[in-house]
XYZ file of C-alpha atoms in Angstrom:
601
model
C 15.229 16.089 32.168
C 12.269 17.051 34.168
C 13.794 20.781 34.234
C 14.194 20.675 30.165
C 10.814 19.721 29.978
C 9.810 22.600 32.314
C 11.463 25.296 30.520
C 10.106 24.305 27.090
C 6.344 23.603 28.267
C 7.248 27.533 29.617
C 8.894 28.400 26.398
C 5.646 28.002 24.595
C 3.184 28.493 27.249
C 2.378 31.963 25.399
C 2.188 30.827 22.115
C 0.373 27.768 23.250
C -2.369 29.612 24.590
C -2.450 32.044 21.991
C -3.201 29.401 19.463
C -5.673 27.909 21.896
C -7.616 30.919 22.012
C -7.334 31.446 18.370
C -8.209 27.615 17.268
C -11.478 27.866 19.888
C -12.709 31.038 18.267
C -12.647 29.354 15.262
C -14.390 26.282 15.977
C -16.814 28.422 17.689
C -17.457 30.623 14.334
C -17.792 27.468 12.217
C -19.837 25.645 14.624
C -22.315 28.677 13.915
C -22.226 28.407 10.270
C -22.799 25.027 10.209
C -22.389 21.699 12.435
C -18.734 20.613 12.218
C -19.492 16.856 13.905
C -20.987 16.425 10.451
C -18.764 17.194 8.287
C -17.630 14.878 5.138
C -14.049 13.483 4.518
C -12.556 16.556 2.219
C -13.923 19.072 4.987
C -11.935 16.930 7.814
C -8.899 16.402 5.696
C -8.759 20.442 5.130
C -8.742 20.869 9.177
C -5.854 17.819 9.716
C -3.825 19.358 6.855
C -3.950 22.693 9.046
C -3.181 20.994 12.062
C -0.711 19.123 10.969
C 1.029 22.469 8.922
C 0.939 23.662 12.537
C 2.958 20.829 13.861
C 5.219 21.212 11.516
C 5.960 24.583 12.112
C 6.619 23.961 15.542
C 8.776 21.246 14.715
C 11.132 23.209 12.613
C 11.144 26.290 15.289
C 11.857 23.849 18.063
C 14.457 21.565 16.578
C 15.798 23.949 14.395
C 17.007 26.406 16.910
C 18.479 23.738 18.862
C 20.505 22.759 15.674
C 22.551 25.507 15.291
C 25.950 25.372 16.004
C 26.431 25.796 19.593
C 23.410 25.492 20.979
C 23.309 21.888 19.406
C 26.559 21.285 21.178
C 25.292 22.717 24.499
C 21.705 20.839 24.160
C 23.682 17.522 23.991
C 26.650 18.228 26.349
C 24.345 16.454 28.718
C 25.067 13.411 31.562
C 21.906 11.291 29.802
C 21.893 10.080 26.374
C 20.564 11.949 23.262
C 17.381 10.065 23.267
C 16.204 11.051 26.590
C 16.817 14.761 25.037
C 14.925 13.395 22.372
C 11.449 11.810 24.102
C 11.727 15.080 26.961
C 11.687 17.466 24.227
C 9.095 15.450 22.388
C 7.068 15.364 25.159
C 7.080 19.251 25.999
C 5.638 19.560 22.195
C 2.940 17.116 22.693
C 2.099 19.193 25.659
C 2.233 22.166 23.957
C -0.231 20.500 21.148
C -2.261 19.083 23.704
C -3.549 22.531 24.548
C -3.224 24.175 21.095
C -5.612 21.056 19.812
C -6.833 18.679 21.552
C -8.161 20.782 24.769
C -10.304 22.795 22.294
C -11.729 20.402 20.373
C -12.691 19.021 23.484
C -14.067 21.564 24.975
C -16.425 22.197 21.501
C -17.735 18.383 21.186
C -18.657 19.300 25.501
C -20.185 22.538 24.560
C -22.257 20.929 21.544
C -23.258 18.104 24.074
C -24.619 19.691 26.999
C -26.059 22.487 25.114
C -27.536 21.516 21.902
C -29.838 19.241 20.267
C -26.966 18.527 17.878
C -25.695 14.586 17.672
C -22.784 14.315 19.105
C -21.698 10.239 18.878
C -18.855 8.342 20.371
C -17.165 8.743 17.284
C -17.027 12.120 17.664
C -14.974 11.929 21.308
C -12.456 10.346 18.919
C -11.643 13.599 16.653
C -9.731 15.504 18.783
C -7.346 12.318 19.725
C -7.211 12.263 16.421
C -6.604 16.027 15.939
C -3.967 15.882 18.132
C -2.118 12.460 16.681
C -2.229 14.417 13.573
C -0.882 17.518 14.776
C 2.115 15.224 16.715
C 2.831 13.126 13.103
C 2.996 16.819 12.094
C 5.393 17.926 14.512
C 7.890 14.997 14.018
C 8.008 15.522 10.285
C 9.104 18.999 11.297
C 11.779 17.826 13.634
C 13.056 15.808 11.228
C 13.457 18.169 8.744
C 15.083 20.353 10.967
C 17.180 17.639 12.220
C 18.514 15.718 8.949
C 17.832 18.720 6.097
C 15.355 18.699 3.515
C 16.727 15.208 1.629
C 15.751 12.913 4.044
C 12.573 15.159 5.014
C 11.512 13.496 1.915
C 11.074 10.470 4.016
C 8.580 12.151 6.268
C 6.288 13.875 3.402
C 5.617 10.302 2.478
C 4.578 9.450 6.025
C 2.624 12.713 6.224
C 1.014 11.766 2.150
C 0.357 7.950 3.919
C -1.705 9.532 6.510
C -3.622 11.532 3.912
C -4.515 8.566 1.760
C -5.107 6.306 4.129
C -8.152 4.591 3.616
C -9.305 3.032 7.628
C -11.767 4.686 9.583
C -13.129 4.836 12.921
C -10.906 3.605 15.694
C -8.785 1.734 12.714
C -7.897 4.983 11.696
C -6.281 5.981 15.277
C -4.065 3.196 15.057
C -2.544 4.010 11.665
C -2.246 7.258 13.243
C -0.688 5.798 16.112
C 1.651 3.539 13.851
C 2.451 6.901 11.461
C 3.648 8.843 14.968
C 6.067 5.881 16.286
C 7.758 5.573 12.802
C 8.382 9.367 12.591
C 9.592 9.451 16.539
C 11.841 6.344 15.800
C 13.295 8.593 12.885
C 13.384 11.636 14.818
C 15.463 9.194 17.374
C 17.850 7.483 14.985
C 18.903 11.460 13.892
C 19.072 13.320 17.462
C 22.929 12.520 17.851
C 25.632 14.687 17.690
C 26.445 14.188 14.141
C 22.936 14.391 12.574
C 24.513 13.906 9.234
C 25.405 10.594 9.995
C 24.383 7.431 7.721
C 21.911 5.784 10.157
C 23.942 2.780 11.620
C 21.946 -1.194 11.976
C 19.996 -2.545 9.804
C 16.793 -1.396 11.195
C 17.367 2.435 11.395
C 18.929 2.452 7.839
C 15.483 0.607 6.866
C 13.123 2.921 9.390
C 14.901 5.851 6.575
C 15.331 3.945 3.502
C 11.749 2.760 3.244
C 9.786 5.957 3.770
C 12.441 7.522 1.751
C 11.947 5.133 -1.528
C 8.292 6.148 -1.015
C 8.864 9.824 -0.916
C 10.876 9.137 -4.180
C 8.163 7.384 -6.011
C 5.742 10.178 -5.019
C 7.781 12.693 -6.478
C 8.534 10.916 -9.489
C 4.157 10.163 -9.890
C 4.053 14.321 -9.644
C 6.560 14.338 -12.394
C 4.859 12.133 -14.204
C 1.884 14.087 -13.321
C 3.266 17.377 -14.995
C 4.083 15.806 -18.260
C 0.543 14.661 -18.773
C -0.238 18.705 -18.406
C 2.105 18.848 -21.180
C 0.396 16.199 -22.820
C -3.054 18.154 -22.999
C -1.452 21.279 -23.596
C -0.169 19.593 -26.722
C -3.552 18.811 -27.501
C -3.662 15.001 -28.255
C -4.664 14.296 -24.976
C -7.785 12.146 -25.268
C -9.702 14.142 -23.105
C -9.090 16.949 -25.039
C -8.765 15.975 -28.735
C -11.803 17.870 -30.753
C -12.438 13.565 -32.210
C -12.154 11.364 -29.562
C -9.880 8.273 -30.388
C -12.733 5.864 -32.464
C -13.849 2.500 -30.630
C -12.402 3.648 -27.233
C -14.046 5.042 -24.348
C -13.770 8.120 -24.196
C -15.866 8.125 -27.305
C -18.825 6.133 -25.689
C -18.621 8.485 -22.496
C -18.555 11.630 -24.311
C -21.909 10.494 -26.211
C -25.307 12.017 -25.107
C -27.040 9.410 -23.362
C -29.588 9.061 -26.137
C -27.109 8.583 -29.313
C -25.317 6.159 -27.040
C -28.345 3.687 -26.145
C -29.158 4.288 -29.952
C -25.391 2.839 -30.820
C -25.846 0.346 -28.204
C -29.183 -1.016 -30.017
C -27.745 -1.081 -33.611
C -24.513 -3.189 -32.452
C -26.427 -5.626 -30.623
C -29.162 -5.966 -33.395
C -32.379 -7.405 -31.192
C -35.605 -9.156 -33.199
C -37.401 -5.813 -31.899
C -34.884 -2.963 -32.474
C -37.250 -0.761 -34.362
C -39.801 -0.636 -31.349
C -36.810 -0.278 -28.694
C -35.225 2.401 -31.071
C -38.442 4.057 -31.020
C -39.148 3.790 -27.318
C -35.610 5.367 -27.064
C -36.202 8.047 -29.160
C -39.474 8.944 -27.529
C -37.989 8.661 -24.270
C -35.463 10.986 -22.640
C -32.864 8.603 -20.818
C -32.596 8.831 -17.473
C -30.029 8.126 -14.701
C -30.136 7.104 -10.793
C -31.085 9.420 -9.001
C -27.981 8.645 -6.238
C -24.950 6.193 -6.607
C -23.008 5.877 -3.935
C -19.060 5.302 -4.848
C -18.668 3.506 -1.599
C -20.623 2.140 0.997
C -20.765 4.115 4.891
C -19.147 2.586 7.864
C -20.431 3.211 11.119
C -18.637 4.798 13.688
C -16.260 6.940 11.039
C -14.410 9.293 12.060
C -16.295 11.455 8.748
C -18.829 10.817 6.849
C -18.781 9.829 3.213
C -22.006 11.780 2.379
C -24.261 13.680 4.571
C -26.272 12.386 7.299
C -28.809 15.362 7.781
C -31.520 16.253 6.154
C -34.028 18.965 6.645
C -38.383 18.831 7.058
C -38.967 22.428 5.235
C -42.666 21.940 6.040
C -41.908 21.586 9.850
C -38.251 23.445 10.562
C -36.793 19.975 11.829
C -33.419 18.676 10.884
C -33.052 14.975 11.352
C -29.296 13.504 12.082
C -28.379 10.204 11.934
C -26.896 9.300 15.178
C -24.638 6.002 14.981
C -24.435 5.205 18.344
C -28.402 5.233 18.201
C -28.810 4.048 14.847
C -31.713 6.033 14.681
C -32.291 10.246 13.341
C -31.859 12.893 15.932
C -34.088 15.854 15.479
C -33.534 19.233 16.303
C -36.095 21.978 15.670
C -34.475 24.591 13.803
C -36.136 28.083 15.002
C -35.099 27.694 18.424
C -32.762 24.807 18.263
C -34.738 22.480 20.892
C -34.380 18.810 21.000
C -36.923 17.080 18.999
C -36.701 13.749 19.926
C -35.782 10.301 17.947
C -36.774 8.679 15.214
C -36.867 5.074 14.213
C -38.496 2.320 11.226
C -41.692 2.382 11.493
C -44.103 2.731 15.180
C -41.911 1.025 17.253
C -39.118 3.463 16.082
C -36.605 0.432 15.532
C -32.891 0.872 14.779
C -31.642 1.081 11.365
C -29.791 -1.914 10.537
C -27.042 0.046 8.350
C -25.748 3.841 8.470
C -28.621 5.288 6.963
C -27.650 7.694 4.412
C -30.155 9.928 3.287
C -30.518 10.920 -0.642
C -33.068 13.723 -1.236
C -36.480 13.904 -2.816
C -36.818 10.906 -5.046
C -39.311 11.160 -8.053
C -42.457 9.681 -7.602
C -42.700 10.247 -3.860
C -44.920 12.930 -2.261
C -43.696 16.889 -1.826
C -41.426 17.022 1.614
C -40.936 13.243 1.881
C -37.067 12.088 1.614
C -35.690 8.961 1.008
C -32.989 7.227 3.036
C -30.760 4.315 2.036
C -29.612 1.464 4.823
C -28.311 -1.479 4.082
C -30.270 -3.383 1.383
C -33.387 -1.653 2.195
C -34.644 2.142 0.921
C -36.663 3.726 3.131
C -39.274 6.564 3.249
C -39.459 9.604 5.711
C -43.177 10.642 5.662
C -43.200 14.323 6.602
C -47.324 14.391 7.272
C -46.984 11.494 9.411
C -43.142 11.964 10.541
C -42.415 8.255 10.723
C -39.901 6.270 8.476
C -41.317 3.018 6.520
C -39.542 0.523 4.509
C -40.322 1.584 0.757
C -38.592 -1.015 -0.867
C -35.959 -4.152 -0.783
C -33.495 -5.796 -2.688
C -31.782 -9.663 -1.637
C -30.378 -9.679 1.930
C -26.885 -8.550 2.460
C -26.563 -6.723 -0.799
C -26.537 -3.088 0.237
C -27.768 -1.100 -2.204
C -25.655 1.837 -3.804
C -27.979 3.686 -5.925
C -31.175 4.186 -6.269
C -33.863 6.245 -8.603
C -37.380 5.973 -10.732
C -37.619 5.474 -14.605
C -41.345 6.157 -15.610
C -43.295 3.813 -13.109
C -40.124 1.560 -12.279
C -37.907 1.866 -9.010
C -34.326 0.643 -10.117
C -32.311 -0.083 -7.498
C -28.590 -1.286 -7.906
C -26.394 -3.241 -5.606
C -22.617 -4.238 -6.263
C -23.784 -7.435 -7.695
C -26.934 -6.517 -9.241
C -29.304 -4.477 -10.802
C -33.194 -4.559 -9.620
C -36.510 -3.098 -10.957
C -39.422 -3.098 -9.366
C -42.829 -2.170 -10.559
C -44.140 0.967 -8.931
C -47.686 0.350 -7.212
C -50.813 3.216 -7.496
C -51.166 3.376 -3.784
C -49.813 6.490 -2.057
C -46.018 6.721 -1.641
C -45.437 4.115 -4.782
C -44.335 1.008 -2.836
C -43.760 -1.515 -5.371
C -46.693 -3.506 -6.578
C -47.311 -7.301 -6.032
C -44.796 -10.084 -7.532
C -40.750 -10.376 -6.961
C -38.364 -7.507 -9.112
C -36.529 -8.494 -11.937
C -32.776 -8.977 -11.012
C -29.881 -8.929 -13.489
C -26.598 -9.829 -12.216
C -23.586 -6.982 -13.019
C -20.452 -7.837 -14.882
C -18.533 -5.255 -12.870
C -18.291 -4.192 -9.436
C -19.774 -0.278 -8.863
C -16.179 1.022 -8.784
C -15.151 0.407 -12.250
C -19.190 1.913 -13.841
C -19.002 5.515 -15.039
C -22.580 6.008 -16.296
C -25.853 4.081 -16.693
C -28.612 5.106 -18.618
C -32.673 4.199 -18.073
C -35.194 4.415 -20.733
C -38.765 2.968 -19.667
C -40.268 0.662 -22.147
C -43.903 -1.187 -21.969
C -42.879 -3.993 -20.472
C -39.764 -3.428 -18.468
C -36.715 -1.070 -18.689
C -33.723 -0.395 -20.727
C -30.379 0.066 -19.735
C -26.733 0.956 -21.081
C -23.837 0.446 -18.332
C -20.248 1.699 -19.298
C -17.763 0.356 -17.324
C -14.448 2.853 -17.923
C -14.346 4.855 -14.658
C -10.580 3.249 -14.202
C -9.661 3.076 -17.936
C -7.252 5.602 -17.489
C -5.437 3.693 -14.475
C -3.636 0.342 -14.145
C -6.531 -1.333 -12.830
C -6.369 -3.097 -16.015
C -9.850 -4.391 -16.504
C -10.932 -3.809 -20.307
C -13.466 -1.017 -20.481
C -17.162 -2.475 -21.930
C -20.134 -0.945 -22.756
C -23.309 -3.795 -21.630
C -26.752 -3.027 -23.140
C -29.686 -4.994 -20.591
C -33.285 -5.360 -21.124
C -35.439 -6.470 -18.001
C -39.073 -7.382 -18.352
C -42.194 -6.888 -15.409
C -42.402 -10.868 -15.011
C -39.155 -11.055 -13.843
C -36.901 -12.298 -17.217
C -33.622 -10.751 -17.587
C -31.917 -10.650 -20.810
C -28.151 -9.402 -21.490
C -28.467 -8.224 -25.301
C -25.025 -6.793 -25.946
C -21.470 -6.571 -24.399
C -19.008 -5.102 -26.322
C -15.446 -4.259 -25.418
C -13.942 -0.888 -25.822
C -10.354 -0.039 -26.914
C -8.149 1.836 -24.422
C -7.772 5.481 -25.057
C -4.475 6.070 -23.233
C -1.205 3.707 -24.107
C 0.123 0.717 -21.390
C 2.816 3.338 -20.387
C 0.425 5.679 -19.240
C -2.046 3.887 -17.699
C 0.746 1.047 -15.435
C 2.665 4.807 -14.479
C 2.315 4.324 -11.184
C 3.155 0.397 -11.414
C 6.376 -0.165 -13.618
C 8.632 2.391 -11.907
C 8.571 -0.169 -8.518
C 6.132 -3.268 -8.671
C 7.158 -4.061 -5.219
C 6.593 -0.595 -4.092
C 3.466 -0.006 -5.653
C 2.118 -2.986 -4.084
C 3.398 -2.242 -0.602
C 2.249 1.246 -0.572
C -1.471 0.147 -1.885
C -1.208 -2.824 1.393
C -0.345 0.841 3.357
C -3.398 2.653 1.775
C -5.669 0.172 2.696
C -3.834 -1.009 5.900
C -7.028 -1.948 8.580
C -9.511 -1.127 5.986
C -12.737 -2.686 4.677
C -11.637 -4.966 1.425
C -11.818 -3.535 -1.924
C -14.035 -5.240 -4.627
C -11.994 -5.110 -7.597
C -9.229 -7.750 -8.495
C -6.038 -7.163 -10.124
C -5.912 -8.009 -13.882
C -2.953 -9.451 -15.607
C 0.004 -6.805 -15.974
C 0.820 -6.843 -20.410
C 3.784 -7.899 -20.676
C 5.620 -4.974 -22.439
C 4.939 -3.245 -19.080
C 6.433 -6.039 -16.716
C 10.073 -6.210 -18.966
C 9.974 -2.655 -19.181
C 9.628 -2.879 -15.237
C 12.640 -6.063 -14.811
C 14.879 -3.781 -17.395
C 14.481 -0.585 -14.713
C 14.962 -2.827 -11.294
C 17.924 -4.429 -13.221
C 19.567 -0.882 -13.971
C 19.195 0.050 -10.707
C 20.757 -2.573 -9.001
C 23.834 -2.081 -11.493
C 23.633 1.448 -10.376
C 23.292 0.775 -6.718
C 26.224 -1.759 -7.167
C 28.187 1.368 -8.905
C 27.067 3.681 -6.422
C 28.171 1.341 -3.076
C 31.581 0.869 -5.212
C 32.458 4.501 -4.895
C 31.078 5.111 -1.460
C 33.925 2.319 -0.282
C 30.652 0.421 1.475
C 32.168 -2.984 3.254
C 30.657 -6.313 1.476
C 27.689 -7.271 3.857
C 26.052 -3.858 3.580
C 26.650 -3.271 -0.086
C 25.314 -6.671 -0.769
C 22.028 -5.609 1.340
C 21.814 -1.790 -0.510
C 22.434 -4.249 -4.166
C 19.350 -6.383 -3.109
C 17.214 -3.435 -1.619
C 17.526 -1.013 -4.806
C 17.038 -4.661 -6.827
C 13.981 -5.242 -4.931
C 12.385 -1.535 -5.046
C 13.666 0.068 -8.114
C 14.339 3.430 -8.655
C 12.914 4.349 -6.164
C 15.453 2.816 -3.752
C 18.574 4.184 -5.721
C 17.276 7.514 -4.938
C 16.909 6.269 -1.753
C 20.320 5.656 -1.680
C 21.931 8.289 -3.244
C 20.076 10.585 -0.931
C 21.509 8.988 2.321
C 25.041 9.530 1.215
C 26.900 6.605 3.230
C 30.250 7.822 4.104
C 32.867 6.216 2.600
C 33.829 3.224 4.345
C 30.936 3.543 6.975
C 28.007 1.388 7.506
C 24.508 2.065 6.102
């Protein structure tokens, strides 16, 4: 084995450090255009998607030479069994990889360390593992294909797609990697045998396919699903499109201007002082937060949710938040020199969240930016160049958006909205006396626009909750109209409910073709990651028959299906149950993996 493995690390030693060369060049040209250790998710999935396409490719030219006729009998004809020939030529390929990805990236996050001001984090050191894992989940999916035909490659696009949606971070996110890589080498093990056409044999190999498989069904059937909604809006009665939005839903309240919906708001909820608040709106232009974050930063992510520099104009510094410091990095941007760190307040403590910063917030002075950590916002003072607290909300609600309305700061946590009174001293710290804190009816996720009109004595505000209207998260869209007043009293004048725009069918489509897989595949998504806020809502119950009628017909199908393929009781019984259990989704499954008749699936 130790000569096969020689003559393939020598069979792509060229190409190897061709693509080297070619992947460091590029690095190097981005790195110069802008700093790629800061980067945010979509810019890091575009780089794993080409590493991974590159994986692939290699997989297929590998394995797929080595598949044709003879030279799959010669490969095999071999004193050592097939998965030895397996792991060696595995192995050569990860070598191979090794240099095409992982030595580069390497050798950049070195480079950027020892000879630039630029952040470079522990997190960082963990890209091009990561890189690499990617490039080797890649590599098997390719192998497969080649291996087993594009049918059951199905099964490792859904592997590739879990990887994509996964929803970990940091060192969590290296061990879903890791996880993703063993299933696809345990696949690319169950096929390397000399008839590759073969039903998997045992219970676990057939479910190491079938499972990935049923997935890769479901996915394609979402994308079908996916293609008639195109129709749908081509057809024009698409809600999103219609020229009158459906009346009393949503999308009717969200296509409003803010102004005509706060007015609605007010005459539905009919207040003792409507004509003054009507007034004050009217007089007013509505305003929104000036940032609201859709989820909260983790430290020591592998990318960053938002970015984490920001530049001083007035003295050509960019500050980076450094995680493993907790504290900005600053680098002087004429000449690139090492500025030094920077911390709350003289002592230059450490942040006690990812500080995130969001820009130049009304009310604060020209070239001062505002940063958000934890449940505190914070204030960069260019003329001074230190970072003060600003203002707080209750401890251990981090706050998610932030902004001014007239003299108010309004802050908003997941549980709660806050307004403060804006002081006269310089920087508008809040005045004296405790903010005014109304508890939400929704968590963040589900809120698709809030709008701020200042009155006298307090602040207005609309919240529409309908961001996930359209999906089966199956919480009723509302439309809440708040009032909060300086001394503190908070006062919920309206809720109303809206009507759904888009029928059950649509908006459970990714539910009722397999409950069981939906719900696996979201435990997947989320597999070592923080805990999402929302809670399920009852499924209606046209949805849930419509769902027991399709896992019924497929397990008469399946039954039908083992029937022909001559399958012996024990296994048919377990295919029955499976396809039962999973729905469509697992009869396409089946159908795809073709037992033989009379053999064993």
């Amino acid at each position: 084995m130790w000569s096969l493995f020689k003559v393939e690390c020598v069979r792509f030693r060229a190409w190897a450090l061709i693509a080297a060369a070619v992947h460091l060049c590029a690095l190097g040209f981005g790195t110069r255009l802008a700093d790629l250790a800061q980067q945010t998710l979509p810019v890091y999935r575009a780089m794993g998607s080409v590493y991974a396409l590159a994986g692939v490719l290699l997989g297929l030219y590998q394995m797929g030479g080595y598949r044709r006729g003879s030279h799959w009998v010669t490969l095999l004809h071999r004193p050592v069994p097939p998965a030895r020939i397996a792991l060696t030529l595995c192995a050569a390929a990860g070598v191979v990889l090794l240099a095409a990805v992982l030595f580069p990236t390497l050798l950049l996050a070195a480079w950027q360390q020892g000879t630039t001001a630029r952040v470079v984090d522990l997190r960082h050191w963990l890209l091009p593992g990561s890189a690499w894992l990617v490039a080797m989940a890649g590599y098997l999916a390719g192998a497969f294909w080649a291996l087993r035909g594009p049918r059951a490659a199905l099964a490792a696009a859904a592997l590739l797609a879990w990887l994509a949606l996964a929803d970990a971070t940091g060192v969590a996110m290296l061990a879903v990697e890791l996880v993703l890589v063993a299933w696809l080498l345990a696949l690319v093990l169950c096929a390397f045998k000399p008839d590759v056409e073969a039903t998997p044999r045992g219970p676990l190999a057939s479910a190491l396919l079938a499972l990935p498989l049923s997935a890769g069904a479901y996915l394609v059937f979402l994308l079908l699903l996916f293609g008639l909604e195109f129709l749908w809006i081509a057809q024009g009665s698409h809600p999103l499109n219609t020229a009158v939005p459906p009346r009393g839903g949503h999308t009717e309240v969200e296509r409003m201007e803010p102004r005509a919906r706060m007015l609605k708001a007010l005459r539905e909820a009919t207040p003792p002082d409507l004509a003054p608040l009507e007034a004050a709106v009217e007089a007013n232009k509505p305003q929104t937060l000036a940032v609201r974050l859709r989820e909260l930063p983790q430290r020591n992510a592998l990318a960053n949710l938002a970015p984490t520099q920001f530049d001083d104009s007035e003295r050509h510094i960019r500050w980076t938040f450094s995680h493993d410091r907790m504290r900005l990095q600053g680098e002087h941007l004429l000449d690139g020199r090492a500025v030094g760190t920077l911390g709350i307040g003289a002592t230059g403590a450490a942040f006690p969240r990812v500080a995130l910063p969001i820009g130049q917030v009304p009310g604060l002075p020209e070239g001062d930016t505002a940063l958000l950590a934890g449940d505190t916002l914070y204030r960069y003072d260019s003329a001074d160049r230190n970072i003060m607290p600003l203002v707080g909300i209750r401890a251990g609600e981090p706050i998610i958006g932030a902004g001014r309305v007239g003299g108010r700061w309004v802050l908003m946590s997941d549980q709660a909205l806050y307004v403060f009174r804006a002081g006269a001293n310089t920087g508008n710290a809040p005045a004296a006396g405790g903010p005014t804190r109304v508890a939400l009816p929704e968590p963040n996720a589900r809120l698709s626009s809030i709008d701020l009109v200042t009155l006298d004595d307090g602040v207005l505000a609309c919240l529409v909750y309908s961001e996930l209207a359209h999906t089966e998260d199956g919480a009723r869209p509302t439309r809440v109209l708040l009032r909060t007043f300086d001394d503190g009293r908070p006062t919920l004048l309206h809720v109303k409910p809206l009507s759904f725009d888009y029928p059950a069918l649509h908006r459970y489509r990714s539910w009722w073709p397999s409950p069981a897989l939906h719900a696996v595949l979201r435990q997947a998504q989320g597999l070592l990651a923080p805990a999402s806020p929302l809670s399920a809502a009852p499924i209606p119950m046209p949805i849930v028959v419509l769902a027991g009628g399709l896992m019924l017909a497929s397990a008469l199908m399946s039954a039908y299906w083992a029937r022909r393929r001559a399958l012996t009781g024990p296994t048919r019984l377990a295919w029955i149950v499976f396809c039962a259990a999973l729905g469509l989704p697992a009869l396409a499954a089946f159908v795809l993996m073709k037992p033989r008749p009379g053999g064993r699936a």
